[in-house]
Tab-separated table of N, CA and C in Angstrom:
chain	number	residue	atom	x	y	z
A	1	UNK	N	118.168	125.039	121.863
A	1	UNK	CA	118.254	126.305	121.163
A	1	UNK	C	119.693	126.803	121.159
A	2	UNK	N	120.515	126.623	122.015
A	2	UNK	CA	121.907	127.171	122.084
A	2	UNK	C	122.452	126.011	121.367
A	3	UNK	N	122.237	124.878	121.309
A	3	UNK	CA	123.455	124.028	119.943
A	3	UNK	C	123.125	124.620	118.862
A	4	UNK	N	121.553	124.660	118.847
A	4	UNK	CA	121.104	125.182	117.575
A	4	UNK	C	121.926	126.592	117.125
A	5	UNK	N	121.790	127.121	117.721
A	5	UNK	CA	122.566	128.794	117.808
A	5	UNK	C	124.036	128.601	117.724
A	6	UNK	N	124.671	127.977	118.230
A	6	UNK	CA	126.203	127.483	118.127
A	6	UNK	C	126.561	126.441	116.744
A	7	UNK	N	125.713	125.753	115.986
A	7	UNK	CA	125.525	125.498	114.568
A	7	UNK	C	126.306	123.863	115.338
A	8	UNK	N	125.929	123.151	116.569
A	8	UNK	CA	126.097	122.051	116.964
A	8	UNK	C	124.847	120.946	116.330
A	9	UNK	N	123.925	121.462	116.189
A	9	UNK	CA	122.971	120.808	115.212
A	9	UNK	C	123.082	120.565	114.382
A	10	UNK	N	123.857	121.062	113.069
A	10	UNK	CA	124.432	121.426	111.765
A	10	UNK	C	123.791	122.707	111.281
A	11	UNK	N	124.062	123.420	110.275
A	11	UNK	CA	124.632	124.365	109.808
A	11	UNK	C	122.862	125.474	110.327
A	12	UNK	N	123.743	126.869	110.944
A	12	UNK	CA	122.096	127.242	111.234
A	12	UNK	C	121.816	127.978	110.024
A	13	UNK	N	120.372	127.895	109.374
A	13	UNK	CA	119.791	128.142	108.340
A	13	UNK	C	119.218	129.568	108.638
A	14	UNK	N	118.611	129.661	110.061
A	14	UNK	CA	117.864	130.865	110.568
A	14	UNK	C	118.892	131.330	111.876
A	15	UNK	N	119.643	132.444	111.822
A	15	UNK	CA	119.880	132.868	112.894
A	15	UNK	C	119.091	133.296	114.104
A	16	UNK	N	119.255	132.879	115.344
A	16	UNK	CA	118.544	133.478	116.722
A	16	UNK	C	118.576	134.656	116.606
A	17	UNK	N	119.884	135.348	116.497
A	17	UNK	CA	119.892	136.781	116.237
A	17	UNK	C	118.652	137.233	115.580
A	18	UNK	N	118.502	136.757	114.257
A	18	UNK	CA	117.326	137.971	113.348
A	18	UNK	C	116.267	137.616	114.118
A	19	UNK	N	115.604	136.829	115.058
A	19	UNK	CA	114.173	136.579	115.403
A	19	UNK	C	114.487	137.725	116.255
A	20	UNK	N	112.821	138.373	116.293
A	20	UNK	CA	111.928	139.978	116.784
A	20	UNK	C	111.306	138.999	118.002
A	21	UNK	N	111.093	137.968	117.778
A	21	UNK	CA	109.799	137.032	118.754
A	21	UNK	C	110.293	135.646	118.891
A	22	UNK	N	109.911	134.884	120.151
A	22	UNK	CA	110.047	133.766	120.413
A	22	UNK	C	108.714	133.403	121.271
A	23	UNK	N	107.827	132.358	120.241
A	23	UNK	CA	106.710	132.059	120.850
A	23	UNK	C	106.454	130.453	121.375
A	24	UNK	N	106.506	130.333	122.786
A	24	UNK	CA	106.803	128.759	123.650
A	24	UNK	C	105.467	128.141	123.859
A	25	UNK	N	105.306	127.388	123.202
A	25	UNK	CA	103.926	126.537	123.386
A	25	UNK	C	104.682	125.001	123.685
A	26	UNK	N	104.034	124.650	125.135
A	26	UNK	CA	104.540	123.494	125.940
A	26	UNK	C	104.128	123.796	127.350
A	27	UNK	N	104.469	122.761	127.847
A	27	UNK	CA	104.312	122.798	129.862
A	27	UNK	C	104.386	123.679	130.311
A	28	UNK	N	104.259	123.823	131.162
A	28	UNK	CA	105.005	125.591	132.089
A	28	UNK	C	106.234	125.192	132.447
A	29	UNK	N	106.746	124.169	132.559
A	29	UNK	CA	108.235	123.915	133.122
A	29	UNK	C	108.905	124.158	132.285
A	30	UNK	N	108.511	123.796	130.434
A	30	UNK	CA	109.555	123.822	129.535
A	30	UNK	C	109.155	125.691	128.986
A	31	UNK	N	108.238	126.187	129.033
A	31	UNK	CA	107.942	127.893	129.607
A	31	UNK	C	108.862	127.931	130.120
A	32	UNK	N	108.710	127.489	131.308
A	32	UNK	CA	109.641	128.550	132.597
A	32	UNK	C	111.257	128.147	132.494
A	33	UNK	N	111.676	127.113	131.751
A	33	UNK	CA	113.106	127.498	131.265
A	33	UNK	C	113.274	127.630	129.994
A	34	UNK	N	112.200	128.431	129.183
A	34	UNK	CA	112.709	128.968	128.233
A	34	UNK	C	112.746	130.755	128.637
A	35	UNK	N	112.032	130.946	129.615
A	35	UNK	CA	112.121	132.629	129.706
A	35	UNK	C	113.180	132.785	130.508
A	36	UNK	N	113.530	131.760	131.567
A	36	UNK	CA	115.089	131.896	132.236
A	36	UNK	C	116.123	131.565	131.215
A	37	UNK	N	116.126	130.562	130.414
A	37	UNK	CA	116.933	130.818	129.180
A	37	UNK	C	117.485	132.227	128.713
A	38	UNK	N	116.522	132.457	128.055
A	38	UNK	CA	116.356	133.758	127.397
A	38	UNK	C	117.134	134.841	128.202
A	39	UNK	N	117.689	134.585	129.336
A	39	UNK	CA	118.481	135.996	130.501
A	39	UNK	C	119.279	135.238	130.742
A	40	UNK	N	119.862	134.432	130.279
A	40	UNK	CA	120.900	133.433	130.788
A	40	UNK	C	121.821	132.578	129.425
A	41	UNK	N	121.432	131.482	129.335
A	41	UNK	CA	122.151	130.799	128.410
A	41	UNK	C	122.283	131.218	126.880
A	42	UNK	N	120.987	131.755	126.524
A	42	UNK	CA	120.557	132.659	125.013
A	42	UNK	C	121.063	133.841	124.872
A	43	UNK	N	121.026	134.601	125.995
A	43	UNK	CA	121.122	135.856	125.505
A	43	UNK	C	122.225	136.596	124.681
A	44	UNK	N	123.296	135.943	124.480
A	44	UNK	CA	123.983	136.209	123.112
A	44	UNK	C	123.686	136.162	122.458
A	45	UNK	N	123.122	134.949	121.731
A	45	UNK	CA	122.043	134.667	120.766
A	45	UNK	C	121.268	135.212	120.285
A	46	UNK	N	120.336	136.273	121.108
A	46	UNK	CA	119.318	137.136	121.179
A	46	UNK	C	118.786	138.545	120.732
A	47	UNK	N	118.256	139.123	120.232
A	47	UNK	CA	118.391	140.421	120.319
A	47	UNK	C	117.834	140.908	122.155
A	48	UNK	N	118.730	141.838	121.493
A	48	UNK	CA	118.110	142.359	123.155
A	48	UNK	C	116.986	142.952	123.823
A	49	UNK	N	115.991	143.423	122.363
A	49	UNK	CA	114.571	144.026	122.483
A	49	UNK	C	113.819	142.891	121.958
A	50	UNK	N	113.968	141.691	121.832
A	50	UNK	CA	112.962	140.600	121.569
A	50	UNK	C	111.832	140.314	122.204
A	51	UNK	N	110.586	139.879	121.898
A	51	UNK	CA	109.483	139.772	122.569
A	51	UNK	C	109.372	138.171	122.638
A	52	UNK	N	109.082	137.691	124.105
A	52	UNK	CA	108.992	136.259	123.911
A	52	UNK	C	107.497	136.211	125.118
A	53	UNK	N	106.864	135.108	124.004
A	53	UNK	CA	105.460	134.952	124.331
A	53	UNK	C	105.093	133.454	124.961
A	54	UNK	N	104.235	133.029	125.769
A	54	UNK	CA	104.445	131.808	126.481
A	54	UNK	C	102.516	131.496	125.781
A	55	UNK	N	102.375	130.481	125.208
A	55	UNK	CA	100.850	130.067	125.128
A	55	UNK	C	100.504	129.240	126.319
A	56	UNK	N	100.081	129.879	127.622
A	56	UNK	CA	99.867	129.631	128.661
A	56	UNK	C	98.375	128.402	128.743
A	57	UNK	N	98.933	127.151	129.129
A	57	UNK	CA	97.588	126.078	129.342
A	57	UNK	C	96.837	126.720	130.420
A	58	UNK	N	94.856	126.719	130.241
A	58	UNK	CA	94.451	126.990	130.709
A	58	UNK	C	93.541	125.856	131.536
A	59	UNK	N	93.416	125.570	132.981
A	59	UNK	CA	92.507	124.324	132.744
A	59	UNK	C	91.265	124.207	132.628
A	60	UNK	N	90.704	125.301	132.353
A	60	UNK	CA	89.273	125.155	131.864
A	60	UNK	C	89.247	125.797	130.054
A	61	UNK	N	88.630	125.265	128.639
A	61	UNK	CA	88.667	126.309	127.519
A	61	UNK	C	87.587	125.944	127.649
A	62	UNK	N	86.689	126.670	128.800
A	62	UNK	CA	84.650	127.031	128.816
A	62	UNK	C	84.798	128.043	127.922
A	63	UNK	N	85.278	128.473	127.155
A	63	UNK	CA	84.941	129.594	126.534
A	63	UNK	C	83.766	131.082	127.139
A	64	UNK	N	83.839	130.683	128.478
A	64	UNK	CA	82.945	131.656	129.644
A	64	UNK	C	83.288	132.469	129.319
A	65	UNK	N	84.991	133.192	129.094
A	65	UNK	CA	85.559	134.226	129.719
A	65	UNK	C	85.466	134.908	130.742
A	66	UNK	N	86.322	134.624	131.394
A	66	UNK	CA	86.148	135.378	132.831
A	66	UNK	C	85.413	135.364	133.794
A	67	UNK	N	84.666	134.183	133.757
A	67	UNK	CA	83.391	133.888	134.275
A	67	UNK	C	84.098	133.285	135.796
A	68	UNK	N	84.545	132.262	135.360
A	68	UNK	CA	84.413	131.130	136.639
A	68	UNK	C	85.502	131.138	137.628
A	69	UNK	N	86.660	131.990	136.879
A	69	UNK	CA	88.085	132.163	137.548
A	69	UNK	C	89.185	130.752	137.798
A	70	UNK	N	88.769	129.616	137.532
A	70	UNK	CA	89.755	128.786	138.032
A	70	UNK	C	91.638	128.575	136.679
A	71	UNK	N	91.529	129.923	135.968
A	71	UNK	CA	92.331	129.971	135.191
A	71	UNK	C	92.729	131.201	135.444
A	72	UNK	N	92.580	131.901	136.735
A	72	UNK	CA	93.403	132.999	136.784
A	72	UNK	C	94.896	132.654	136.964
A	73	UNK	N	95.817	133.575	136.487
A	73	UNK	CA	97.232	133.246	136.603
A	73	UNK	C	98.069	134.460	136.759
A	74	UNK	N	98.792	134.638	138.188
A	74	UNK	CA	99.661	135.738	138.739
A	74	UNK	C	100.218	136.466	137.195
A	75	UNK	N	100.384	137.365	137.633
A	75	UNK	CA	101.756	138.054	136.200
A	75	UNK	C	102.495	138.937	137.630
A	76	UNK	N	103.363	138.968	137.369
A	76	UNK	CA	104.394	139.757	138.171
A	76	UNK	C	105.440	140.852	137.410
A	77	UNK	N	105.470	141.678	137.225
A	77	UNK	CA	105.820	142.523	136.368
A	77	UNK	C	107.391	143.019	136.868
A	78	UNK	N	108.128	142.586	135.605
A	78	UNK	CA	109.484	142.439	136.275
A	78	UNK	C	110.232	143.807	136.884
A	79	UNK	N	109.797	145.054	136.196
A	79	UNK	CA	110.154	146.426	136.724
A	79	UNK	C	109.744	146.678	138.103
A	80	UNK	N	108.858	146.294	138.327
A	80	UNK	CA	108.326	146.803	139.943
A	80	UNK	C	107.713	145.703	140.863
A	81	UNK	N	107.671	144.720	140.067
A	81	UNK	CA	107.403	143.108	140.762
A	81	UNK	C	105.901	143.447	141.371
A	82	UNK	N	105.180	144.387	141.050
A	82	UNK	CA	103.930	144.129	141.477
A	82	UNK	C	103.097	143.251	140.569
A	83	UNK	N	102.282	142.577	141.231
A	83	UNK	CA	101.550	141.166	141.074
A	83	UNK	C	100.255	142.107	140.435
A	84	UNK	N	99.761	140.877	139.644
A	84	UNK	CA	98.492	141.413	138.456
A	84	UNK	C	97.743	140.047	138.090
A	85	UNK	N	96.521	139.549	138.178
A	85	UNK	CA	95.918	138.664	137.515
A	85	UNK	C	95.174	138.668	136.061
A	86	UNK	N	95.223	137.560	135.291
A	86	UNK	CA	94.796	137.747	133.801
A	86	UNK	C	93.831	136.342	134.276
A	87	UNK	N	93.278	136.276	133.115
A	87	UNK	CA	92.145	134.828	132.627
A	87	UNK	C	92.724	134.370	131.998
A	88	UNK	N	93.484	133.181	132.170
A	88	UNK	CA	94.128	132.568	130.866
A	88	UNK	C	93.366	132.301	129.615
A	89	UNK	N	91.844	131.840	129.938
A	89	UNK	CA	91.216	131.486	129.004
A	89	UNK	C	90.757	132.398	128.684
A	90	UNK	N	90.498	133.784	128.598
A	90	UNK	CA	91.017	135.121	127.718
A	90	UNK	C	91.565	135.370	127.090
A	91	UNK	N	92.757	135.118	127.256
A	91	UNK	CA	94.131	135.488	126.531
A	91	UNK	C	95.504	134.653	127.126
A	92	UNK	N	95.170	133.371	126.139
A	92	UNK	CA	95.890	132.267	126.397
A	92	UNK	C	98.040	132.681	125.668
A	93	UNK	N	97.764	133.399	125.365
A	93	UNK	CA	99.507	134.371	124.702
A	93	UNK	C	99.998	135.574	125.513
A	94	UNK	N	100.599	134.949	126.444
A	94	UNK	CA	101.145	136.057	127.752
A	94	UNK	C	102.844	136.450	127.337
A	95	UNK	N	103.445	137.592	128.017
A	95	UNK	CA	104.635	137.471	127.977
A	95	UNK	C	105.174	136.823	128.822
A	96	UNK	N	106.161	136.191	128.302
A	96	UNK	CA	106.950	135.075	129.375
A	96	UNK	C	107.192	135.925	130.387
A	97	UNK	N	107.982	136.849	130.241
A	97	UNK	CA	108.723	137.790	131.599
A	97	UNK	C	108.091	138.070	132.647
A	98	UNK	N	106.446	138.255	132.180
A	98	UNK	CA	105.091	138.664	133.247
A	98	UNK	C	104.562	137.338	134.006
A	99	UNK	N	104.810	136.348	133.313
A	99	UNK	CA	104.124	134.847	133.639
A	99	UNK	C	104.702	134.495	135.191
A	100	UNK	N	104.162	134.209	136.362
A	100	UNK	CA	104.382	133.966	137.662
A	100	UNK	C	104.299	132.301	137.323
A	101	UNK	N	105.394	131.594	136.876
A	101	UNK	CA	105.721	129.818	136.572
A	101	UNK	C	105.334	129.391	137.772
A	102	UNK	N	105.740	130.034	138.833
A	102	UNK	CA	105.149	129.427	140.608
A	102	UNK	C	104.680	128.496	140.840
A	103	UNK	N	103.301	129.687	139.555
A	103	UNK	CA	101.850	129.476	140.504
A	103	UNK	C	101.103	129.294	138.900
A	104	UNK	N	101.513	129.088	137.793
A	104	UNK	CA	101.052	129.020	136.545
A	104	UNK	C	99.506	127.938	136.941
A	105	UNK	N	99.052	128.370	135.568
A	105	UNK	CA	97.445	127.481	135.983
A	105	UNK	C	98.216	125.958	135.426
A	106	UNK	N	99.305	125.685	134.814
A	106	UNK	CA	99.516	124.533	134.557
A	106	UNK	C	99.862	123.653	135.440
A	107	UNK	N	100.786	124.688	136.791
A	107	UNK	CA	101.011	123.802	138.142
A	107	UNK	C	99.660	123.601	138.125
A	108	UNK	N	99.146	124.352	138.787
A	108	UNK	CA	97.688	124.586	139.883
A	108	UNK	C	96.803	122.929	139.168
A	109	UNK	N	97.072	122.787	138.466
A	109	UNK	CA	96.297	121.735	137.328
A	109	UNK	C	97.352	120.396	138.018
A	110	UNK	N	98.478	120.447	138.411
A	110	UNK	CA	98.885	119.099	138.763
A	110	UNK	C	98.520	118.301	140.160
A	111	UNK	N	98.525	120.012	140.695
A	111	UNK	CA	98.193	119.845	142.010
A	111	UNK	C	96.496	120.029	142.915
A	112	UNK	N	95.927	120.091	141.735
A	112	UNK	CA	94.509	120.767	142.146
A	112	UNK	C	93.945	119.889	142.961
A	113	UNK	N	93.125	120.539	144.103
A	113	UNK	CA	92.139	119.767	144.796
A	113	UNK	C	90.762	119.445	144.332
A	114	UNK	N	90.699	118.072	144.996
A	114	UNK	CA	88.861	118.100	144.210
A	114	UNK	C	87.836	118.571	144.647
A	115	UNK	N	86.842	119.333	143.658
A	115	UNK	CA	86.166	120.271	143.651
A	115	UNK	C	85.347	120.198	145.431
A	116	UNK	N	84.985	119.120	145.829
A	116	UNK	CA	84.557	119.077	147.019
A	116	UNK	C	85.409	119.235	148.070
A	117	UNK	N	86.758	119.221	148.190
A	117	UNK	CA	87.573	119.697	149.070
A	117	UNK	C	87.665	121.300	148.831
A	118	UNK	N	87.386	121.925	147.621
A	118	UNK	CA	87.123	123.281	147.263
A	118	UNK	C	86.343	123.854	147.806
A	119	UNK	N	84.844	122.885	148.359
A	119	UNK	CA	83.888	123.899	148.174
A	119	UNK	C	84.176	123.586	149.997
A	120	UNK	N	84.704	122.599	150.552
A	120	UNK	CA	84.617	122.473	151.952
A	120	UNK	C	85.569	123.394	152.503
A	121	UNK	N	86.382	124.214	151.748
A	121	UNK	CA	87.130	125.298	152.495
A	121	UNK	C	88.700	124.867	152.883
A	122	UNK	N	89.034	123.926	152.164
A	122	UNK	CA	90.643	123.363	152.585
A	122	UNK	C	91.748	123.287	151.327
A	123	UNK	N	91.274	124.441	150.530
A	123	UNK	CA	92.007	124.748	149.150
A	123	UNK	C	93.326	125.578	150.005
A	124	UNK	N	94.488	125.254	149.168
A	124	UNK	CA	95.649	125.978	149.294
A	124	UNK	C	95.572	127.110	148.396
A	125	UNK	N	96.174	127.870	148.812
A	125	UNK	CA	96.799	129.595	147.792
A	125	UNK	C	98.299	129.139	147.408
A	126	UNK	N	97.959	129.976	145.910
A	126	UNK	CA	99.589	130.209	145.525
A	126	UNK	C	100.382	131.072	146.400
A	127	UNK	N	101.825	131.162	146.202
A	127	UNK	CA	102.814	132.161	146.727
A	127	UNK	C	102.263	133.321	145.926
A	128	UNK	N	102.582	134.474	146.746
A	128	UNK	CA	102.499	136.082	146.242
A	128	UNK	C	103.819	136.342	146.568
């Protein structure tokens, strides 16, 4: 995005500047350095009231909602850093800035235990 923005790609057609929104659908790793991007390498680039949205992988789409919980995912709210849980599979379009990458359900999905080590009581917790 910054060659792109620096016209190292060839000639930019769409300035970074005019975008209102930047919406990241991918891993949580390539998420989580696009919202550190965004306060760092971009932010010239940027407007400064831009909204950037992360389509957060959920590992269950039961379409339950809210039922079963194994897609809850921290939000940490950058003004007061108090911690908040959502359903991803609710509302899979979070703001990046709120998204806790930590502990995203996309880690939790690399690292998950199997369901019988779950139910035997030897599951790990994310960081708070």
């Amino acid at each position: 995005m910054d060659a792109y923005a620096e016209g190292r790609l060839g000639s930019v057609t769409i300035s970074l500047a005019d975008a209102d929104r930047i919406i990241a659908i991918g891993s949580d790793r390539m998420m989580a350095a696009v919202a550190k991007a965004r306060h760092d390498v971009l932010k010239a680039h940027l407007k400064p009231a831009h909204i950037a949205i992360g389509s957060i992988n959920s590992p269950m789409q039961c379409m339950m909602k809210e039922i079963c919980a194994q897609c809850l995912q921290p939000h940490r709210d950058p003004q007061s850093g108090e911690t908040s849980y959502v359903f991803s599979c609710f509302n899979q379009d979070q703001q990046l800035d709120h998204v806790d990458f930590t502990c995203s359900t996309s880690a939790s999905n690399r690292t998950r235990l199997p369901r019988s080590s779950l139910q035997s009581g030897s599951a790990t917790a994310c960081r708070s």
